[in-house]
Short mmCIF file of C-alpha atoms in Angstrom, two decimals:
data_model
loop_
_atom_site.label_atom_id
_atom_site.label_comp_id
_atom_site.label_asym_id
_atom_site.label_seq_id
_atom_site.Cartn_x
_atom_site.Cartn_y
_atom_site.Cartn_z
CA UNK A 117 -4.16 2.01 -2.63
CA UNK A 118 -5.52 -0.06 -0.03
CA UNK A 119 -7.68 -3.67 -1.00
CA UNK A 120 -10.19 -5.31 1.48
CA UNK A 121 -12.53 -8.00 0.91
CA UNK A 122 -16.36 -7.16 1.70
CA UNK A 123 -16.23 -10.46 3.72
CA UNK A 124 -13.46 -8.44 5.88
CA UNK A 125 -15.33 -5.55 6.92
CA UNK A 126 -19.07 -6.77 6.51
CA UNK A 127 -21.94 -9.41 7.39
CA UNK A 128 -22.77 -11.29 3.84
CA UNK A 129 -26.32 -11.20 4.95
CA UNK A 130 -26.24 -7.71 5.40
CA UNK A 131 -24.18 -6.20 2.61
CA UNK A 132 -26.51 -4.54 -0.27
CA UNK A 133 -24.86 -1.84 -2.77
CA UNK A 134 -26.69 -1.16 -5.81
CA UNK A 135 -25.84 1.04 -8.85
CA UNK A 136 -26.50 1.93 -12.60
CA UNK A 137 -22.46 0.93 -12.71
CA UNK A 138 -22.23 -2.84 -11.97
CA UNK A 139 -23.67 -1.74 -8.22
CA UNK A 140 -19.69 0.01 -7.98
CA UNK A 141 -19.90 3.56 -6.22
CA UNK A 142 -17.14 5.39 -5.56
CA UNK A 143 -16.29 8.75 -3.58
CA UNK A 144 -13.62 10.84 -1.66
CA UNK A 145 -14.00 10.71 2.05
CA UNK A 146 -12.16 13.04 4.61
CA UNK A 147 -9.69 10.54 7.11
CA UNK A 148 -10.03 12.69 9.79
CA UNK A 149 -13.48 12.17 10.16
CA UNK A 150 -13.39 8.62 9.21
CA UNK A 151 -11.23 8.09 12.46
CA UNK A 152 -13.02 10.10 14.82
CA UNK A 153 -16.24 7.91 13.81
CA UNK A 154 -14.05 4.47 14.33
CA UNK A 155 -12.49 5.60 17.56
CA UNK A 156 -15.77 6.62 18.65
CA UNK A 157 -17.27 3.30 18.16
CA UNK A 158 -14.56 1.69 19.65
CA UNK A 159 -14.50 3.97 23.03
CA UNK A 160 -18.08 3.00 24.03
CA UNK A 161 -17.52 -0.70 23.24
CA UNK A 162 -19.59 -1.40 20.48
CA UNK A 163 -21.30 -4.49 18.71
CA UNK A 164 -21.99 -3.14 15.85
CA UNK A 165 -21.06 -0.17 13.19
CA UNK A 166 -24.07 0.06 10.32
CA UNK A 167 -23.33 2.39 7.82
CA UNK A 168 -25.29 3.69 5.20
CA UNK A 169 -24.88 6.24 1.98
CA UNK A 170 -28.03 8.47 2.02
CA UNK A 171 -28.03 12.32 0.84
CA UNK A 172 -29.62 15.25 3.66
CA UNK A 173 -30.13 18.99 3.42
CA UNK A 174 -28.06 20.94 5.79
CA UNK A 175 -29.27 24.70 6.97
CA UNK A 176 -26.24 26.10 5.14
CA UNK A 177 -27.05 24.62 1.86
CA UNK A 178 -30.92 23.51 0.48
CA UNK A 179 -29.50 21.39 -1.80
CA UNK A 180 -29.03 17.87 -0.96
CA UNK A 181 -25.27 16.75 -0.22
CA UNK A 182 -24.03 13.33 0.03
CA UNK A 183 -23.49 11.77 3.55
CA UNK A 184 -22.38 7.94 4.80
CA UNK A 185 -24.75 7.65 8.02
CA UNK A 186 -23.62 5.47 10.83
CA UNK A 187 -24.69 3.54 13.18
CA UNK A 188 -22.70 2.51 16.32
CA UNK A 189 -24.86 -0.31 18.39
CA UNK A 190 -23.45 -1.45 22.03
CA UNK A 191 -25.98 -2.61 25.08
CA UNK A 192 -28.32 0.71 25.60
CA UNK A 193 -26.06 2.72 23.51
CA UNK A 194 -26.50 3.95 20.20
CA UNK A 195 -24.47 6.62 18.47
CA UNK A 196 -25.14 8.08 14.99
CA UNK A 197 -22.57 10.09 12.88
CA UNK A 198 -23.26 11.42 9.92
CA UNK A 199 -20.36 12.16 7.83
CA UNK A 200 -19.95 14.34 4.74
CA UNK A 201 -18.77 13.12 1.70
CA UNK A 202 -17.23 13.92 -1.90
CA UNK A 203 -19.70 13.50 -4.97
CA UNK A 204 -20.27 9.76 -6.63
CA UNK A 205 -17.61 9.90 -9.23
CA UNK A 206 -17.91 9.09 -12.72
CA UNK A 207 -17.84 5.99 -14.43
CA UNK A 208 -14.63 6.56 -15.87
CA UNK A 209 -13.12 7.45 -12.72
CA UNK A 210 -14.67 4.53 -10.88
CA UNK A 211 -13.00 1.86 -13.39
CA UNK A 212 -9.81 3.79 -13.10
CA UNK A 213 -10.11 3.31 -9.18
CA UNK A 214 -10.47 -0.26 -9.84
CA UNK A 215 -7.70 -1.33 -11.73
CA UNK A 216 -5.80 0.28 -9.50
CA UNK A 217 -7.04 -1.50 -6.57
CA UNK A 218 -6.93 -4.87 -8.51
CA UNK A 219 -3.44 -5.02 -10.29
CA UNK A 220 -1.53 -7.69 -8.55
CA UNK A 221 1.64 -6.94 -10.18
CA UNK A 222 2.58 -4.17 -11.90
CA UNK A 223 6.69 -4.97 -12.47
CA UNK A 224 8.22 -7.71 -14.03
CA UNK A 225 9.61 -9.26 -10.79
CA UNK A 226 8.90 -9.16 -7.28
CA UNK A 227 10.99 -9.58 -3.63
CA UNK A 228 9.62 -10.34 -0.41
CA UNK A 229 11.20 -8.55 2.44
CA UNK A 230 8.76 -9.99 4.67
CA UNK A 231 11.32 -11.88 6.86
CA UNK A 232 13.89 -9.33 6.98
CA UNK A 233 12.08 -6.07 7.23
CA UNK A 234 12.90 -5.40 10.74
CA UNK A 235 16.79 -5.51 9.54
CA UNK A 236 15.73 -3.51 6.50
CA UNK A 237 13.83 -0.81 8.38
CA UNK A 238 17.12 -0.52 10.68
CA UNK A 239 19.11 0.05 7.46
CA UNK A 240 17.09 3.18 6.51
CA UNK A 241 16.60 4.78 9.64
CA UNK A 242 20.34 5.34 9.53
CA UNK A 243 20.59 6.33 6.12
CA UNK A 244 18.32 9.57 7.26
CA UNK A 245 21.61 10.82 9.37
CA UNK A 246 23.46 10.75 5.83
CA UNK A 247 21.74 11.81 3.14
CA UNK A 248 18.35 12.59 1.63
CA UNK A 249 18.64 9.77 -1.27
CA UNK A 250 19.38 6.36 -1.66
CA UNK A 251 20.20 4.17 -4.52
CA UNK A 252 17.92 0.87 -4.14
CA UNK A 253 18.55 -2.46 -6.29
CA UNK A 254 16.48 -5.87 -7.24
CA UNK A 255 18.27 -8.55 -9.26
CA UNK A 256 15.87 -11.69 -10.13
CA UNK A 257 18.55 -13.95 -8.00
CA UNK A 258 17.07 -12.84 -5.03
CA UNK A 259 19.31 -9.67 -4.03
CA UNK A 260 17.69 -6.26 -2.52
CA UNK A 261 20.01 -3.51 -2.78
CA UNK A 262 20.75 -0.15 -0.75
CA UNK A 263 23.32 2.05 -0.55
CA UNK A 264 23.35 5.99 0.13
CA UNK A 265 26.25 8.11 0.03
CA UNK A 266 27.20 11.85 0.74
CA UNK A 267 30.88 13.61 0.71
CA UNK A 268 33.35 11.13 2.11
CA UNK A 269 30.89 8.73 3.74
CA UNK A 270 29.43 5.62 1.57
CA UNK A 271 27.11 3.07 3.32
CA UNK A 272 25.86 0.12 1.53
CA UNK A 273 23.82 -3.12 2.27
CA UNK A 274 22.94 -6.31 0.39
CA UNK A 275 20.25 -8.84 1.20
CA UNK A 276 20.73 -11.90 -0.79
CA UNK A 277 18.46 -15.07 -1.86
CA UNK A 278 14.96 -13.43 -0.97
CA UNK A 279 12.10 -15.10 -2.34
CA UNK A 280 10.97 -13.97 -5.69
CA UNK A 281 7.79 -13.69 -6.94
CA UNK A 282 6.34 -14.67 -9.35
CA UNK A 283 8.10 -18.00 -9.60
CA UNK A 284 10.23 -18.06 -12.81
CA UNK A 285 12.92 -20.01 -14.43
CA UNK A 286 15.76 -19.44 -12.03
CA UNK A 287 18.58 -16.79 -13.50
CA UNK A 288 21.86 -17.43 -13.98
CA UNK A 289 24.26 -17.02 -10.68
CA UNK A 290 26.35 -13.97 -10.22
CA UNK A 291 30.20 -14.32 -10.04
CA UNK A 292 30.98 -10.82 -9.42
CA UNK A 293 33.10 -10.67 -6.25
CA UNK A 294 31.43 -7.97 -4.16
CA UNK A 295 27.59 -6.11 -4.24
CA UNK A 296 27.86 -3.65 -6.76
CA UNK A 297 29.61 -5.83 -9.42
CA UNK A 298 26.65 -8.46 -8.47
CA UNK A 299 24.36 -5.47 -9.23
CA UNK A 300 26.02 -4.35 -12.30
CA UNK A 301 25.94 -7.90 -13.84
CA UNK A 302 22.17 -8.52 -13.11
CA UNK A 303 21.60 -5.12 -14.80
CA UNK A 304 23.74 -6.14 -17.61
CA UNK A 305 21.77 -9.70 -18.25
CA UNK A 306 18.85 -7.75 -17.90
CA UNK A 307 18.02 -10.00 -14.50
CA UNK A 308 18.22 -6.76 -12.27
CA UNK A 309 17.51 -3.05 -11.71
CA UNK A 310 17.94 -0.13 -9.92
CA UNK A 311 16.69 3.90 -9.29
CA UNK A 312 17.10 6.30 -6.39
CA UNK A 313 14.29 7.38 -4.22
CA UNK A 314 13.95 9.73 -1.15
CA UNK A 315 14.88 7.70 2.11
CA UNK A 316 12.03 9.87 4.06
CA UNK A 317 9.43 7.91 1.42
CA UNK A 318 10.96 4.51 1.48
CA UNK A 319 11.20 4.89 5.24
CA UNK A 320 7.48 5.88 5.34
CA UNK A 321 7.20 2.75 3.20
CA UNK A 322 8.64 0.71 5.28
CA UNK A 323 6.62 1.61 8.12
CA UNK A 324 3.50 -0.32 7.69
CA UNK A 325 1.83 -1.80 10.31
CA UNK A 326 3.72 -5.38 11.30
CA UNK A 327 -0.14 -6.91 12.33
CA UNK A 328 -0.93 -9.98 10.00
CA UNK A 329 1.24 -9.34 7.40
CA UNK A 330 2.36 -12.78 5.21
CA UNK A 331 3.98 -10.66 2.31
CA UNK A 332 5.80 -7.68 1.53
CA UNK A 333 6.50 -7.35 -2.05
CA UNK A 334 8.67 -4.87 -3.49
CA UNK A 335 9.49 -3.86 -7.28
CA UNK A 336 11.16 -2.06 -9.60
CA UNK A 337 8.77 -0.57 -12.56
CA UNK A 338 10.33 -1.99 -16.05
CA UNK A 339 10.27 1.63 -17.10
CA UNK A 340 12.32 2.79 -13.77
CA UNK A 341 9.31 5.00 -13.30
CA UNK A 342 8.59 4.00 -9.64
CA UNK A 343 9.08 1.29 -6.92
CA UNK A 344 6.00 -1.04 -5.50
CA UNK A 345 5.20 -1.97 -2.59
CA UNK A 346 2.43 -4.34 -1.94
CA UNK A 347 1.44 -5.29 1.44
CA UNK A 348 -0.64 -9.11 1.74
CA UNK A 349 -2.07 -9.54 4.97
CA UNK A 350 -4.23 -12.65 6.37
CA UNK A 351 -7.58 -12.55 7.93
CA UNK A 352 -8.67 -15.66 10.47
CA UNK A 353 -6.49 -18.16 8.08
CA UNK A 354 -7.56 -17.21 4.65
CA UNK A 355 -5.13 -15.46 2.25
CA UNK A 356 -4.87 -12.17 -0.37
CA UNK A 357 -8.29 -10.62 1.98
CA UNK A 358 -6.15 -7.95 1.92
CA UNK A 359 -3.29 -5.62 0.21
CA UNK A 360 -2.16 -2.37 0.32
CA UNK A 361 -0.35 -0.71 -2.34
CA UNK A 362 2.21 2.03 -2.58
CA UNK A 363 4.08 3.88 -5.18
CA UNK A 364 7.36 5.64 -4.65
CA UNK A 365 8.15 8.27 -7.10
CA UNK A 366 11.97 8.07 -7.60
CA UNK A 367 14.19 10.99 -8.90
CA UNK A 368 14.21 12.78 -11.93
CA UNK A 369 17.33 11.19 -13.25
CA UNK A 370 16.31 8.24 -13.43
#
């Protein structure tokens, strides 16, 4: 799920959406075609993208279908695209879309890998070579995690004192002697977690584009049911513009 201010993408002065739902409208759009209008814009150097939802007939249907018109304005040139869409969704659907897009945290604790996701990414580009799965960790001291294993090889990896977020009480220090005991004894106080996802998904994860980027939050569900990623990037100084969320599905067993 991906967050961006209306101040991001449009002029105030020129922003008008109106609705019977709190002027919300939602709808299912196909990438593909999303891109080619973007790249298109940006190939003939344009000023300005307008875009617009309207509805149109089409000769293989009568009946009218919902389209996002745009607009692409640079010197002489002007482009339009009109581009198919999905039906407005229901109300119940659009709220649902919401909350999704608006939950700020959705574990109990929080690290950001921000300053050591180059190292990280590193890390789990290698683990592809050994197995499909790896076991990934949080404690609330700080301490991300990873190790994968497969027949007689066993690769681990610990990143200690990342920041945490939110800011809490701090947690009692570990005194185990090595990773997994420090793991272990975080679990134990109920300071730390752990599940096992597919590398190819934290990998993907991981991959998000480096432009802008102040935060990159990761978490461990309370229920074990999935880890978060949220993605905070700045726009011209300002702060939380915009996120993007992901949810990995880990395995079964856990």
């Amino acid at each position: 799920t991906a967050k961006l201010d209306r101040q991001v993408l449009f002029q105030t002065n020129k922003y008008h959406v109106e609705s019977k739902h709190s002027n919300q409208i939602a709808f299912e759009i196909d990438l593909h075609h999303l891109l080619r209008v973007l790249r298109s814009a940006g190939a003939v150097g344009s000023e300005s993208l307008s875009v617009k939802l309207t509805t149109k007939r089409t000769e293989e249907d009568p009946e009218p279908k919902p389209f996002l018109g745009f607009v692409t304005q640079g010197g002489d040139v002007q482009i339009e695209h009109d581009m198919p869409i999905g039906y407005p969704m229901e109300n119940d659907e659009v709220d649902q879309m919401l909350r999704e897009a608006t939950v700020a945290q959705v574990c109990p604790y929080y690290l950001d890998l921000h300053w050591d996701l180059p190292r990280i990414q590193q890390v789990v580009e290698r683990f592809k070579n050994i197995s499909d799965e790896t076991r990934m960790g949080t404690t609330k001291q700080g301490d991300l995690h990873l190790q994968v294993e497969k027949t007689s090889i066993r690769m681990g990896v610990e990143y200690r004192n990342l920041k945490v977020a939110p800011a809490c009480e701090e947690p009692p220090s570990l005194v185990a002697s090595n990773a997994s005991e420090r793991l272990e004894e975080a679990t134990e106080a109920g300071d730390g977690n752990s599940v096992t996802v597919q590398v190819k998904n934290l990998n993907k994860a991981l991959r998000c584009p480096m432009d802008m980027q102040e935060r990159v939050l990761c978490g461990i569900a309370e229920n074990r049911g999935y880890v978060h990623f949220l993605f905070v990037f700045s726009h011209e100084g300002s702060r939380d513009h915009m996120h993007l969320s992901i949810k990995l599905p880990v395995a079964e067993d856990d």
